[in-house]
PDB file of C-alpha atoms in Angstrom:
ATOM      1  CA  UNK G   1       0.000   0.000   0.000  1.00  0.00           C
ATOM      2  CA  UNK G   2       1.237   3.781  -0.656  1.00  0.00           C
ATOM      3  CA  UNK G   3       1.663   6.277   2.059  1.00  0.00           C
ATOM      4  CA  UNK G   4      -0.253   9.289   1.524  1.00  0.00           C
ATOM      5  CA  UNK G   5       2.639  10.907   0.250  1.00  0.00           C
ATOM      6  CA  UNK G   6       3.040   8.649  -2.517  1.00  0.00           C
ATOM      7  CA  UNK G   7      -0.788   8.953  -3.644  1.00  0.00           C
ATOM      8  CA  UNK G   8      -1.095   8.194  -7.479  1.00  0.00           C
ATOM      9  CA  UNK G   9      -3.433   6.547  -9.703  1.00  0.00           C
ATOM     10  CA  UNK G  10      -2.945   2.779  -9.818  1.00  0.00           C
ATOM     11  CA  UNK G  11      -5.771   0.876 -10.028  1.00  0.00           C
ATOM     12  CA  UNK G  12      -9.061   0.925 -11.881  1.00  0.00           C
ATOM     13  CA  UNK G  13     -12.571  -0.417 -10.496  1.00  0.00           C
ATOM     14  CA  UNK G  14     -15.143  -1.276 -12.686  1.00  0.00           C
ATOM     15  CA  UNK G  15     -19.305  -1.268 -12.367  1.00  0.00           C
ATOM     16  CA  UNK G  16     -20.435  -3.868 -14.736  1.00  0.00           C
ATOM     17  CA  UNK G  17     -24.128  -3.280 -15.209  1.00  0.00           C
ATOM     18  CA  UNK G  18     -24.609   0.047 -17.105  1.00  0.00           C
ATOM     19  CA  UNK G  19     -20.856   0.877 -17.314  1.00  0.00           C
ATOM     20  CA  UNK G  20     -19.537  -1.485 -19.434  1.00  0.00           C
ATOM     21  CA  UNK G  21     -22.062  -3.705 -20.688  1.00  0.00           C
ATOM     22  CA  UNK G  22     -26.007  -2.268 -21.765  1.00  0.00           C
ATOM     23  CA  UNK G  23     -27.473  -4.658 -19.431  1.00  0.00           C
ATOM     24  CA  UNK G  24     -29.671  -2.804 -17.260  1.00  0.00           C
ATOM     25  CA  UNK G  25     -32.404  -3.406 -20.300  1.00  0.00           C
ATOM     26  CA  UNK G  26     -32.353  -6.734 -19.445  1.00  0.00           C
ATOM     27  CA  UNK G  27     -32.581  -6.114 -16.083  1.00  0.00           C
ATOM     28  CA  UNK G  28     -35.769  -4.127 -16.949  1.00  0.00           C
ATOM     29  CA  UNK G  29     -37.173  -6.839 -18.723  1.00  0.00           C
ATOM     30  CA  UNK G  30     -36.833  -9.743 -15.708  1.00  0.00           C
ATOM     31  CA  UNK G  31     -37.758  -7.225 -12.943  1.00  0.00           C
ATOM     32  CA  UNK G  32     -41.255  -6.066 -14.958  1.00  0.00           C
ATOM     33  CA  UNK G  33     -41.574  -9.748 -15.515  1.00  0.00           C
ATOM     34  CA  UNK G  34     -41.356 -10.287 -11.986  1.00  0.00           C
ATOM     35  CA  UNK G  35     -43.047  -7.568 -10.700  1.00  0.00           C
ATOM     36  CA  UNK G  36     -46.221  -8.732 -12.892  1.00  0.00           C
ATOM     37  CA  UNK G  37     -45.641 -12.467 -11.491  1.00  0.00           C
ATOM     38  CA  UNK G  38     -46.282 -10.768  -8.100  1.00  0.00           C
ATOM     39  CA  UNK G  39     -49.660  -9.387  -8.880  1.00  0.00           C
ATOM     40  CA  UNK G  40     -48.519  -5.442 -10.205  1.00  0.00           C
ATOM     41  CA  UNK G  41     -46.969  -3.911 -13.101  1.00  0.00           C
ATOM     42  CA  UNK G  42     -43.632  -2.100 -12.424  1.00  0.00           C
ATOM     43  CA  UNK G  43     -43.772   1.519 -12.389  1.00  0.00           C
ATOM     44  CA  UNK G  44     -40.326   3.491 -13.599  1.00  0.00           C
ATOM     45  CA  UNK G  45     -40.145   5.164 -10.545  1.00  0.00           C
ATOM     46  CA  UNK G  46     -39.892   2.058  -8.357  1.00  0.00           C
ATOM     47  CA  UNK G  47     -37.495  -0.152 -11.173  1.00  0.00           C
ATOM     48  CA  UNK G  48     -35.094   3.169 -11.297  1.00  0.00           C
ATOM     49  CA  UNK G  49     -34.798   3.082  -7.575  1.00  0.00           C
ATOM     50  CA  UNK G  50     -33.997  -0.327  -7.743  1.00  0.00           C
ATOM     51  CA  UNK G  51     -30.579   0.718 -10.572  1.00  0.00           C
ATOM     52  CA  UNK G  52     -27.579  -0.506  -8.710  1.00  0.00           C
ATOM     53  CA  UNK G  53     -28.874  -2.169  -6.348  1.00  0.00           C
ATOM     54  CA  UNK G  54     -27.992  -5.395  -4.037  1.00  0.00           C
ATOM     55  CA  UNK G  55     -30.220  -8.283  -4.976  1.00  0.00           C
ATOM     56  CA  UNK G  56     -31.869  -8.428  -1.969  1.00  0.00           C
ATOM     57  CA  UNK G  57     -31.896  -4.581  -1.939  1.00  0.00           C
ATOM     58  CA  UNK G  58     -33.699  -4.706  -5.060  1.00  0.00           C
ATOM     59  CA  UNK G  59     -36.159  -7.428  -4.363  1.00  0.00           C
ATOM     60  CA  UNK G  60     -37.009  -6.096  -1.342  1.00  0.00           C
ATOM     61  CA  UNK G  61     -38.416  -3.080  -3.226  1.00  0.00           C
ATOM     62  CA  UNK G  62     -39.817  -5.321  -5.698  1.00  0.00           C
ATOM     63  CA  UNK G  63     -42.084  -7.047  -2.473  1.00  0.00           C
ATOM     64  CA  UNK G  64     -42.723  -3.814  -0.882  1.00  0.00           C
ATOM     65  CA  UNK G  65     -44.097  -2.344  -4.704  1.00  0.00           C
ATOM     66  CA  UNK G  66     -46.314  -5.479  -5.118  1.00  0.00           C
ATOM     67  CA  UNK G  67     -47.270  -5.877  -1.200  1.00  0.00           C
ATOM     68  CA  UNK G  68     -45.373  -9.234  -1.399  1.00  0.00           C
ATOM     69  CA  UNK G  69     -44.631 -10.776   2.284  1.00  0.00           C
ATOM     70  CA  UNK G  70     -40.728 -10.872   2.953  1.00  0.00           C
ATOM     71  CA  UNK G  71     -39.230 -14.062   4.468  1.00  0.00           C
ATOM     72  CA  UNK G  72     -36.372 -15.801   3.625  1.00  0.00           C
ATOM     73  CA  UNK G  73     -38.143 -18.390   1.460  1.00  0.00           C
ATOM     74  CA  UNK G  74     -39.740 -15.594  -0.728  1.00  0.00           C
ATOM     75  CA  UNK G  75     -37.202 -13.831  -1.305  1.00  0.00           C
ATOM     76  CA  UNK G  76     -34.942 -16.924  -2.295  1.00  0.00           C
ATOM     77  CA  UNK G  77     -37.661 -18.130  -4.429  1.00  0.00           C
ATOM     78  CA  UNK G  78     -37.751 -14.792  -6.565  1.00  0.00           C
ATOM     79  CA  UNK G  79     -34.086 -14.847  -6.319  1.00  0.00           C
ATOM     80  CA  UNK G  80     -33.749 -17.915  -8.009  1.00  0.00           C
ATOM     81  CA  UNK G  81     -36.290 -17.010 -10.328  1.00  0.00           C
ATOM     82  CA  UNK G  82     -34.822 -13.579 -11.284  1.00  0.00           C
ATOM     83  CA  UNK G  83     -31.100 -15.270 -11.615  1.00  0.00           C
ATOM     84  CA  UNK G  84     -32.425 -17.589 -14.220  1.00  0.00           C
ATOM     85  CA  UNK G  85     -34.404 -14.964 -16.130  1.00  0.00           C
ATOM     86  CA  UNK G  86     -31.349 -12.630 -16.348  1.00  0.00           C
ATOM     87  CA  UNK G  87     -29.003 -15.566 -17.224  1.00  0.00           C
ATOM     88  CA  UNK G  88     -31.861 -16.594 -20.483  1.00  0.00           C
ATOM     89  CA  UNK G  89     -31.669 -13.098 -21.586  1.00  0.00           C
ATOM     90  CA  UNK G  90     -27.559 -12.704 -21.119  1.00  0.00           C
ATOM     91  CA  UNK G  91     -27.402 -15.725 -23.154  1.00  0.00           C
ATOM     92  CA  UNK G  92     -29.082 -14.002 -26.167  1.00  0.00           C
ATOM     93  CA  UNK G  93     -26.215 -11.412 -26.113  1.00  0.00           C
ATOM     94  CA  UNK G  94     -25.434  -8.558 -24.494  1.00  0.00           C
ATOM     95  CA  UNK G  95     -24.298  -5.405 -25.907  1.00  0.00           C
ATOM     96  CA  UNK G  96     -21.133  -2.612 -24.915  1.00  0.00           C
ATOM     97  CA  UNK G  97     -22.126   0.424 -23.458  1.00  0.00           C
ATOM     98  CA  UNK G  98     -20.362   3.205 -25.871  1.00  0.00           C
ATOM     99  CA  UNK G  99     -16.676   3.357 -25.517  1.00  0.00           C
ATOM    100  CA  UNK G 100     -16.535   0.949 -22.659  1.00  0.00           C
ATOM    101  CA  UNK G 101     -14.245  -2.080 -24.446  1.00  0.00           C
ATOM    102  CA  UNK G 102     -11.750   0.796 -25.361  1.00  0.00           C
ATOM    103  CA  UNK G 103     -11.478   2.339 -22.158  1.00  0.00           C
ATOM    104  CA  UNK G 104     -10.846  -1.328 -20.552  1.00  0.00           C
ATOM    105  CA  UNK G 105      -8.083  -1.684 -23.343  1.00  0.00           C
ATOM    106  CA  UNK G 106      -6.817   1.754 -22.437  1.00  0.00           C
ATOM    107  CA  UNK G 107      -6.392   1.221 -18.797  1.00  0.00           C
ATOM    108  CA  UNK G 108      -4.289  -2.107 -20.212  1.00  0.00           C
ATOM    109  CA  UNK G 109      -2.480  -0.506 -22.092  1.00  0.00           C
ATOM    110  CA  UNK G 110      -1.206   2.176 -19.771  1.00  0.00           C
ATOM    111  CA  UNK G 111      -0.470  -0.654 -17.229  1.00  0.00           C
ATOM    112  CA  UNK G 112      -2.808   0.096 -14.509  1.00  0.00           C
ATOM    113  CA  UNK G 113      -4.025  -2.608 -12.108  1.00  0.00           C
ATOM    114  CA  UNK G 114      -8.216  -3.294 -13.642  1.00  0.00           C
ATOM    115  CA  UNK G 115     -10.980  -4.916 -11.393  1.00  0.00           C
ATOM    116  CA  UNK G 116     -14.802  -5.605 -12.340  1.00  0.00           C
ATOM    117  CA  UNK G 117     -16.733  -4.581  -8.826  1.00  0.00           C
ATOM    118  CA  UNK G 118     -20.423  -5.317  -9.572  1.00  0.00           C
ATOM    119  CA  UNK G 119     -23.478  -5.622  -7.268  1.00  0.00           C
ATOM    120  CA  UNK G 120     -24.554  -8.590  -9.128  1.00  0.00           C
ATOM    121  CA  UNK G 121     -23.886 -12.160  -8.343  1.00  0.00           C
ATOM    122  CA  UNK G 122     -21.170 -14.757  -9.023  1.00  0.00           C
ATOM    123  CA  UNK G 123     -23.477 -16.794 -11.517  1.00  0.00           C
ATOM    124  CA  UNK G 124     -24.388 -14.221 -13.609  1.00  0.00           C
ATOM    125  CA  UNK G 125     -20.896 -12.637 -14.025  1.00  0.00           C
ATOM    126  CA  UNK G 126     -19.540 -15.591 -15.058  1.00  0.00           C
ATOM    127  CA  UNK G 127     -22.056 -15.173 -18.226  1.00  0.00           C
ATOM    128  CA  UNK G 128     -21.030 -11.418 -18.555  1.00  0.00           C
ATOM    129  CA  UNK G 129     -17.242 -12.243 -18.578  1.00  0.00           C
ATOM    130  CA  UNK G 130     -17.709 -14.064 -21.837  1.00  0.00           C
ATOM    131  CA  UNK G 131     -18.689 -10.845 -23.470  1.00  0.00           C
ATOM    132  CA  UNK G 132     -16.761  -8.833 -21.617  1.00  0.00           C
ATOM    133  CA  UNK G 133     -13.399 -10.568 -21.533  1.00  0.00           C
ATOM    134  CA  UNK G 134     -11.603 -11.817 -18.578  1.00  0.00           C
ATOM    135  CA  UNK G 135      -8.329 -10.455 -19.602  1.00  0.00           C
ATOM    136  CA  UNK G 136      -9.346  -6.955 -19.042  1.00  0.00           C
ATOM    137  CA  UNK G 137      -9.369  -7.753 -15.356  1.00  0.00           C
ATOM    138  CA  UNK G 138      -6.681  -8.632 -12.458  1.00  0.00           C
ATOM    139  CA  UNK G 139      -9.995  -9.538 -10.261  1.00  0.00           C
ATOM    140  CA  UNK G 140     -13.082  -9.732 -10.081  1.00  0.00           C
ATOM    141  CA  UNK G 141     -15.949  -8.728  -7.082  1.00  0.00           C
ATOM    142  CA  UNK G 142     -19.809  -9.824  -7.080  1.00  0.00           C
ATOM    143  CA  UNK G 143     -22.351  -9.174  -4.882  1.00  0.00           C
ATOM    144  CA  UNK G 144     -22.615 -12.301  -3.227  1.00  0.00           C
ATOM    145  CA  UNK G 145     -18.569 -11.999  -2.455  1.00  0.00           C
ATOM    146  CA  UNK G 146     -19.031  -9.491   0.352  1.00  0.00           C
ATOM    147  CA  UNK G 147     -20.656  -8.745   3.743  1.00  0.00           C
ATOM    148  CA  UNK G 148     -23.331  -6.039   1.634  1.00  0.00           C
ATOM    149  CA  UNK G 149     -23.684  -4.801  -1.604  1.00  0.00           C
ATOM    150  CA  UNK G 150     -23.320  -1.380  -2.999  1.00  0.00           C
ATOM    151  CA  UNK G 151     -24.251   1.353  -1.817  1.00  0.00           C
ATOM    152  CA  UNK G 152     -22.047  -0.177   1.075  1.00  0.00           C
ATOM    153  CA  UNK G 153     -18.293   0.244   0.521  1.00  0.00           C
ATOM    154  CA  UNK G 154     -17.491  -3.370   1.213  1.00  0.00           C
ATOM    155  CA  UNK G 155     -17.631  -4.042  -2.556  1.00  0.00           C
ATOM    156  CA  UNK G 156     -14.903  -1.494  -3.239  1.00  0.00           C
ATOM    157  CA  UNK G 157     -12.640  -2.211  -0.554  1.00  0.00           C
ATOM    158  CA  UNK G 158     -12.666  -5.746  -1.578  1.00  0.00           C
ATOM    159  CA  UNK G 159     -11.813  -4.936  -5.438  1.00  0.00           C
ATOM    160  CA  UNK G 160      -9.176  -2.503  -3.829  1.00  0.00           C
ATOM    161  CA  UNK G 161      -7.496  -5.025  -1.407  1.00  0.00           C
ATOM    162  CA  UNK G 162      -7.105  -7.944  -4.501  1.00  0.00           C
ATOM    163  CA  UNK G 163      -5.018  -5.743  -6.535  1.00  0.00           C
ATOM    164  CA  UNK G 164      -3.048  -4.809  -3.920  1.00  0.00           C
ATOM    165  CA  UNK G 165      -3.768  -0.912  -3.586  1.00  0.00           C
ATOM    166  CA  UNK G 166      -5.540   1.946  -1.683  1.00  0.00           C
ATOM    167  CA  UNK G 167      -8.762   2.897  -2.232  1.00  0.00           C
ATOM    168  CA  UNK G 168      -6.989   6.315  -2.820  1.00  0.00           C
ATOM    169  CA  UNK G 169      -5.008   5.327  -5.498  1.00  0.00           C
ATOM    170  CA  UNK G 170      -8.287   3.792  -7.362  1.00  0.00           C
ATOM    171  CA  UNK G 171     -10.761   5.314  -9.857  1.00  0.00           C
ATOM    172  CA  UNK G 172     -13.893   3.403  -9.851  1.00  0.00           C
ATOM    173  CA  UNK G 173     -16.106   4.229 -13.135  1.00  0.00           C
ATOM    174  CA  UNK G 174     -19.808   3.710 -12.163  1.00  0.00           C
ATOM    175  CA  UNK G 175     -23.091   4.599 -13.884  1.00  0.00           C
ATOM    176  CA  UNK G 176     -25.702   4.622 -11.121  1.00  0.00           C
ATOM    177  CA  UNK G 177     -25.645   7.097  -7.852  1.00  0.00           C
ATOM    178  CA  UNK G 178     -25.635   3.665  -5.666  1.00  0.00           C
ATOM    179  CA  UNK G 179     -22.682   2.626  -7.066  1.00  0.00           C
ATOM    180  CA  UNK G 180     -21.061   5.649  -6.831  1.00  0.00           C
ATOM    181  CA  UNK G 181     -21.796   6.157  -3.490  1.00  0.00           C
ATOM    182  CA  UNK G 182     -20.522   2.762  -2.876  1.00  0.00           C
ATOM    183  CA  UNK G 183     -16.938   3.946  -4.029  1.00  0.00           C
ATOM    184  CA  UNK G 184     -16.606   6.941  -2.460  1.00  0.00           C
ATOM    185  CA  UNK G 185     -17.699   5.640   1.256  1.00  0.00           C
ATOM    186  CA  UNK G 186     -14.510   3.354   0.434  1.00  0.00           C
ATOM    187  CA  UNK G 187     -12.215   6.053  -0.514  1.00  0.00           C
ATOM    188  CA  UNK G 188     -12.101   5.820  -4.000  1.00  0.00           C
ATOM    189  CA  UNK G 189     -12.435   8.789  -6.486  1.00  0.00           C
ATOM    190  CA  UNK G 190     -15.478   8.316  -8.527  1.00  0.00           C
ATOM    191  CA  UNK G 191     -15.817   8.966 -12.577  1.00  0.00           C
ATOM    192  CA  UNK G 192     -19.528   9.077 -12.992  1.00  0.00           C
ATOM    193  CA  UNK G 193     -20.714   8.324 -16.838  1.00  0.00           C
ATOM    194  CA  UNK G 194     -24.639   7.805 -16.440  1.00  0.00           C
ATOM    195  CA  UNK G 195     -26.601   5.405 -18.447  1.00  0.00           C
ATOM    196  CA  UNK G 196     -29.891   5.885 -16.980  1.00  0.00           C
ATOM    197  CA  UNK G 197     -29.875   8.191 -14.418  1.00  0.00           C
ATOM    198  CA  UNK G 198     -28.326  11.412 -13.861  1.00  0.00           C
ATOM    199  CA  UNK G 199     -26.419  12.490 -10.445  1.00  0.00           C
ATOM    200  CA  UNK G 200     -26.025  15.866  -8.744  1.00  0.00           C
ATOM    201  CA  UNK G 201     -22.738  16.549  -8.642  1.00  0.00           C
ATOM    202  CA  UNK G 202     -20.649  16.912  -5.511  1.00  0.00           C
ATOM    203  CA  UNK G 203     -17.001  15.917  -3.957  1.00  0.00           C
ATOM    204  CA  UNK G 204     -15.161  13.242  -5.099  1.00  0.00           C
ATOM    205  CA  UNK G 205     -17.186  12.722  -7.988  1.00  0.00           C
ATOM    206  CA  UNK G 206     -16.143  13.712 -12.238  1.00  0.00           C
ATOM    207  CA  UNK G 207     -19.010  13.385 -14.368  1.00  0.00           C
ATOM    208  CA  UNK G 208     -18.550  12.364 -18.266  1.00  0.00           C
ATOM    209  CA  UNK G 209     -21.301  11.790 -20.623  1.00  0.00           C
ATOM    210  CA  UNK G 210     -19.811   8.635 -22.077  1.00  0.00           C
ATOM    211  CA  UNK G 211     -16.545   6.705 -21.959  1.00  0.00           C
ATOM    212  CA  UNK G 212     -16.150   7.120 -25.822  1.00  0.00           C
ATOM    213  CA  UNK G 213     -12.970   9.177 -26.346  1.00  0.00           C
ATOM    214  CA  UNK G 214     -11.660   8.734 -23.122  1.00  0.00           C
ATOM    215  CA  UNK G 215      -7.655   9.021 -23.454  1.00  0.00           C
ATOM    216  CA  UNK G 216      -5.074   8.603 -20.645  1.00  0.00           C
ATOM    217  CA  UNK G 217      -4.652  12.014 -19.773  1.00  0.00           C
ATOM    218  CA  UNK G 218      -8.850  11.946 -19.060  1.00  0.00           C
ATOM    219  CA  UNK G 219      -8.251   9.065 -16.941  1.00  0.00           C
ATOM    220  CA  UNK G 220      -5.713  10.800 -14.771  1.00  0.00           C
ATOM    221  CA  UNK G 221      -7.460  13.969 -14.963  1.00  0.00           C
ATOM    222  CA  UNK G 222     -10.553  12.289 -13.149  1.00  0.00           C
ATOM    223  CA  UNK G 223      -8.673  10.729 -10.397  1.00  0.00           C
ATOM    224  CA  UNK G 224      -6.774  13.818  -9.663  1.00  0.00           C
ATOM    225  CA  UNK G 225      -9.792  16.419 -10.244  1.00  0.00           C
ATOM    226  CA  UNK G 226     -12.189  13.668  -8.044  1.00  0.00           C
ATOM    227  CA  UNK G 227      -9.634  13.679  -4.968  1.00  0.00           C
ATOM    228  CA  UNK G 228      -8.865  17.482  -4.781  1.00  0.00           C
ATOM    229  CA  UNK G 229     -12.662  18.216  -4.825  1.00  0.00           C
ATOM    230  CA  UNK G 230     -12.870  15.654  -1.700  1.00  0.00           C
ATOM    231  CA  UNK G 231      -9.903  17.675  -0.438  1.00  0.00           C
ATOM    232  CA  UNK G 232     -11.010  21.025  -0.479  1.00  0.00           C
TER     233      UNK G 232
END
């Protein structure tokens, strides 16, 4: 780990859902899906406050929306149910979010340590790294992997700890305010490129409309603008 003296970009974090892959239209379709299986139609309100979220998180506002009685067994049943959804629809192919597969190349390519940090769970990412490409990555975090899902930092501090670094030194690139909220409670600088819904900025955060273009200097830029705002 660096001393706070030595503080310098050297790792990358990556959200999955939103950020690098277009998957949260998947995720629409299995959570309207469910949401009708459980007696009401989704609204948009309730599936965007459900963007980013923990499974359970996310269920759990599913239940509440459809007056659906939490217990363990019902929320494992629609767990199950979702998982399998998601992983039918991954199957049929899921699509880059603009510029994303360059940037992962680009943070290669300028030697920096890479890890995919994603609320969602080991099963599923395992279908996700075969569009994505495992060799972008040094490790890999899901949901399941830690003690609570974003917007805790847990999931951060784990992708942080595998490549050997400070949160400090990371730049985590998310697309939903959960996720980014997630980062920065771990220390991380955030680069915020939203896919479906917009944040206000504040410290610690850069915003960019999309990763396409995105060049080393951009990349630095972010960490360094992102920490002195949490600074000051």
């Amino acid at each position: 780990m660096s001393d706070s003296s030595d503080r310098r970009l050297r790792a990358v974090l990556w959200d999955m859902d939103g950020t690098l892959l277009d998957s949260e239209k998947i995720w629409d379709v299995a959570v309207e899906e469910l949401s009708l299986d459980l007696g009401r139609e989704l609204t948009p309100e309730v599936r965007e406050s459900t963007l980013g979220n923990s499974m359970q998180d996310a269920l759990r506002t599913v239940f509440a929306h459809t007056g659906t009685e939490v217990s363990d067994q019902s929320l494992a049943t629609a767990r199950n149910w979702l998982t399998d959804r998601v992983a039918v629809l991954f199957a049929e192919g899921i699509s880059w979010r603009p510029g994303a597969k360059d940037a992962l190349q680009l943070v290669r390519d300028l030697g920096l340590r890479s890890a995919l940090v994603t609320n969602t769970e080991r099963g599923l990412v395992e279908y996700a790294l075969d569009t994505v490409g495992r060799d972008y990555f040094d490790a890999t975090v899901s949901g399941d992997e830690v003690e609570a899902g974003k917007p805790h930092p847990a999931p951060y501090l784990r992708g942080a700890s595998l490549l050997g670094v400070a949160p400090e030194d990371c730049l985590a690139v998310e697309d939903s305010p959960t996720g980014s909220l997630s980062a920065h409670r771990a220390g991380c600088s955030v680069l915020f490129v939203p896919s479906e819904l917009a944040v206000t900025p504040r410290a610690g955060y850069v915003v960019r409309s999309s990763l396409v273009g995105l060049t080393a200097d951009e990349l630095s830029s972010a960490w360094c603008d992102a920490r002195s705002t949490t600074s000051s």
